[in-house]
Amino acid sequence: MTSAWLPSLVLFNDYDGDWNRYLNAIYAYFEADFVISKPTFRGVRLGLKRYPEYDGKSATFWHMTSTGDDENERTPDFRRCERIRWPKPIIENDQYSSLKMWAEPKGKNKRIHIWYEQEGYLVVLDDRGDYILPWTAFYVEREHERRKYNKRWERNKDNVLRNN
């Protein structure tokens, strides 16, 4: 059972196992949340990592719905796909006490993590200074990985986050 403030999962079975219909549906949700609505995080605009584009869809979309280190060979991840409606409300409700947040340096930028432990879901933002990129979002299935994110939060929870 998910938290009342999160949208329902978008299930593959609801599209009769038709991948193309499902892909179009989850992209429509992503597009509504991140392309059309122009969301912000703490007053800073969110951009999108557009490239590499695949099938006319931004890299941000693919990072929120698939897995893999090679950009050209990412594999759909149904746990990510079915939660495509979660990143925006998690980003916009970062003040909820149920969300654990921290920042870590990543090259010249800072990565902001929003960890919803109760749901096992992590949203990662890349702070580029003038704007922020939603970098990825994913479901954390394994208990040892959940413990790892809790330890990272514990180590970094006092790191300053954007407050513009």
CSV table of C-alpha atoms in Angstrom, one decimal:
chain,number,residue,atom,x,y,z
A,1,MET,CA,0.0,0.0,0.0
A,2,THR,CA,1.5,3.3,-1.0
A,3,SER,CA,1.3,6.6,0.8
A,4,ALA,CA,-1.9,8.6,0.2
A,5,TRP,CA,-0.1,11.5,-1.3
A,6,LEU,CA,1.6,9.5,-4.1
A,7,PRO,CA,-0.2,8.7,-7.3
A,8,SER,CA,-1.2,5.1,-8.1
A,9,LEU,CA,1.3,2.8,-9.8
A,10,VAL,CA,1.0,2.6,-13.6
A,11,LEU,CA,0.9,-1.2,-14.2
A,12,PHE,CA,2.0,-2.9,-17.4
A,13,ASN,CA,-0.9,-5.4,-17.0
A,14,ASP,CA,-3.3,-2.5,-17.3
A,15,TYR,CA,-2.2,-2.1,-20.9
A,16,ASP,CA,-2.8,-5.8,-21.7
A,17,GLY,CA,0.9,-6.5,-21.8
A,18,ASP,CA,1.3,-4.2,-24.9
A,19,TRP,CA,4.8,-2.6,-24.4
A,20,ASN,CA,4.2,0.2,-27.0
A,21,ARG,CA,0.9,1.3,-25.4
A,22,TYR,CA,2.5,1.1,-22.0
A,23,LEU,CA,5.6,3.1,-23.1
A,24,ASN,CA,3.4,5.8,-24.6
A,25,ALA,CA,1.3,6.0,-21.4
A,26,ILE,CA,4.3,6.3,-19.0
A,27,TYR,CA,5.9,8.8,-21.4
A,28,ALA,CA,2.7,10.9,-21.3
A,29,TYR,CA,2.9,11.0,-17.5
A,30,PHE,CA,6.6,12.0,-17.6
A,31,GLU,CA,5.9,14.6,-20.2
A,32,ALA,CA,3.0,16.1,-18.2
A,33,ASP,CA,5.1,16.2,-15.0
A,34,PHE,CA,8.5,17.4,-16.4
A,35,VAL,CA,8.0,18.9,-19.8
A,36,ILE,CA,4.7,20.6,-19.8
A,37,SER,CA,4.4,21.7,-16.2
A,38,LYS,CA,7.9,23.1,-15.6
A,39,PRO,CA,8.4,22.0,-12.0
A,40,THR,CA,10.8,23.5,-9.5
A,41,PHE,CA,12.7,22.3,-6.5
A,42,ARG,CA,12.9,24.8,-3.6
A,43,GLY,CA,12.3,27.6,-6.1
A,44,VAL,CA,14.9,26.5,-8.6
A,45,ARG,CA,13.7,25.4,-12.0
A,46,LEU,CA,14.2,21.8,-13.1
A,47,GLY,CA,15.6,21.2,-16.5
A,48,LEU,CA,15.9,17.8,-18.3
A,49,LYS,CA,19.0,15.9,-19.5
A,50,ARG,CA,18.0,15.7,-23.1
A,51,TYR,CA,20.9,13.7,-24.6
A,52,PRO,CA,21.3,11.1,-25.5
A,53,GLU,CA,17.8,11.0,-26.8
A,54,TYR,CA,16.4,7.7,-27.9
A,55,ASP,CA,13.1,7.3,-29.8
A,56,GLY,CA,12.5,11.1,-29.3
A,57,LYS,CA,12.6,10.8,-25.5
A,58,SER,CA,15.1,12.5,-23.2
A,59,ALA,CA,17.8,10.8,-21.3
A,60,THR,CA,16.0,11.8,-18.1
A,61,PHE,CA,13.0,9.8,-19.1
A,62,TRP,CA,15.1,6.7,-19.9
A,63,HIS,CA,17.0,7.0,-16.6
A,64,MET,CA,13.7,7.0,-14.7
A,65,THR,CA,12.4,4.0,-16.5
A,66,SER,CA,15.3,1.8,-17.4
A,67,THR,CA,18.6,0.5,-16.0
A,68,GLY,CA,22.1,-0.1,-17.3
A,69,ASP,CA,25.5,1.6,-17.4
A,70,ASP,CA,25.7,1.8,-21.2
A,71,GLU,CA,23.4,4.6,-22.4
A,72,ASN,CA,22.8,2.8,-25.7
A,73,GLU,CA,21.8,-0.5,-24.1
A,74,ARG,CA,19.6,0.3,-21.1
A,75,THR,CA,16.9,-2.3,-20.2
A,76,PRO,CA,13.4,-1.4,-19.2
A,77,ASP,CA,12.8,-1.7,-15.4
A,78,PHE,CA,9.2,-2.3,-14.6
A,79,ARG,CA,9.6,-1.1,-11.0
A,80,ARG,CA,10.8,2.2,-12.3
A,81,CYS,CA,8.2,2.4,-15.0
A,82,GLU,CA,5.3,1.7,-12.8
A,83,ARG,CA,6.4,4.5,-10.4
A,84,ILE,CA,6.9,7.1,-13.2
A,85,ARG,CA,4.3,9.4,-11.5
A,86,TRP,CA,6.2,9.5,-8.2
A,87,PRO,CA,9.3,11.7,-8.9
A,88,LYS,CA,7.5,15.0,-9.3
A,89,PRO,CA,5.3,14.8,-6.1
A,90,ILE,CA,8.4,13.6,-4.1
A,91,ILE,CA,10.4,16.5,-5.4
A,92,GLU,CA,7.7,19.0,-4.7
A,93,ASN,CA,6.9,17.7,-1.2
A,94,ASP,CA,10.5,17.5,0.0
A,95,GLN,CA,9.4,19.1,3.3
A,96,TYR,CA,7.6,15.9,4.4
A,97,SER,CA,9.3,14.4,7.4
A,98,SER,CA,9.0,11.0,5.9
A,99,LEU,CA,11.5,12.0,3.2
A,100,LYS,CA,15.2,11.7,4.0
A,101,MET,CA,17.3,14.2,2.1
A,102,TRP,CA,21.0,14.8,1.7
A,103,ALA,CA,23.5,16.2,-0.8
A,104,GLU,CA,26.8,14.7,-1.9
A,105,PRO,CA,29.4,16.2,-4.2
A,106,LYS,CA,29.6,14.7,-7.7
A,107,GLY,CA,32.4,16.2,-9.8
A,108,LYS,CA,31.9,20.0,-9.9
A,109,ASN,CA,28.2,19.6,-9.1
A,110,LYS,CA,26.2,18.3,-6.1
A,111,ARG,CA,23.7,15.4,-6.2
A,112,ILE,CA,20.6,15.9,-4.1
A,113,HIS,CA,19.0,12.6,-2.9
A,114,ILE,CA,15.4,12.4,-1.7
A,115,TRP,CA,15.0,9.0,-0.1
A,116,TYR,CA,11.5,7.8,0.7
A,117,GLU,CA,12.5,4.9,2.9
A,118,GLN,CA,8.9,3.8,3.6
A,119,GLU,CA,8.3,3.1,-0.1
A,120,GLY,CA,11.9,2.2,-0.9
A,121,TYR,CA,12.1,4.9,-3.6
A,122,LEU,CA,15.0,7.3,-4.3
A,123,VAL,CA,15.0,10.4,-6.4
A,124,VAL,CA,18.3,11.9,-7.4
A,125,LEU,CA,18.7,15.5,-8.6
A,126,ASP,CA,21.8,17.0,-10.1
A,127,ASP,CA,22.4,20.6,-8.9
A,128,ARG,CA,23.9,22.6,-11.7
A,129,GLY,CA,23.8,26.0,-10.0
A,130,ASP,CA,21.3,28.0,-12.0
A,131,TYR,CA,19.1,25.0,-12.5
A,132,ILE,CA,18.6,21.4,-11.3
A,133,LEU,CA,18.3,18.2,-13.4
A,134,PRO,CA,16.2,15.3,-12.3
A,135,TRP,CA,18.9,12.7,-12.8
A,136,THR,CA,17.2,9.4,-12.0
A,137,ALA,CA,14.6,7.8,-9.7
A,138,PHE,CA,14.3,4.1,-8.8
A,139,TYR,CA,12.8,1.5,-6.5
A,140,VAL,CA,15.3,-0.1,-4.1
A,141,GLU,CA,14.3,-3.7,-3.7
A,142,ARG,CA,17.0,-5.3,-1.6
A,143,GLU,CA,17.2,-4.7,2.1
A,144,HIS,CA,21.0,-4.3,2.1
A,145,GLU,CA,20.7,-1.6,-0.5
A,146,ARG,CA,18.1,0.2,1.6
A,147,ARG,CA,20.4,0.0,4.6
A,148,LYS,CA,23.2,1.5,2.4
A,149,TYR,CA,21.0,4.5,1.5
A,150,ASN,CA,20.1,5.0,5.2
A,151,LYS,CA,23.8,5.0,6.0
A,152,ARG,CA,24.5,7.6,3.3
A,153,TRP,CA,21.7,9.8,4.7
A,154,GLU,CA,23.1,9.4,8.2
A,155,ARG,CA,26.6,10.5,7.0
A,156,ASN,CA,25.4,13.4,4.8
A,157,LYS,CA,22.1,14.6,6.3
A,158,ASP,CA,23.7,17.8,7.6
A,159,ASN,CA,25.0,18.8,4.2
A,160,VAL,CA,23.4,22.0,3.1
A,161,LEU,CA,20.7,21.7,0.5
A,162,ARG,CA,19.4,24.4,-1.7
A,163,ASN,CA,17.1,26.8,0.0
A,164,ASN,CA,16.4,29.5,-2.7
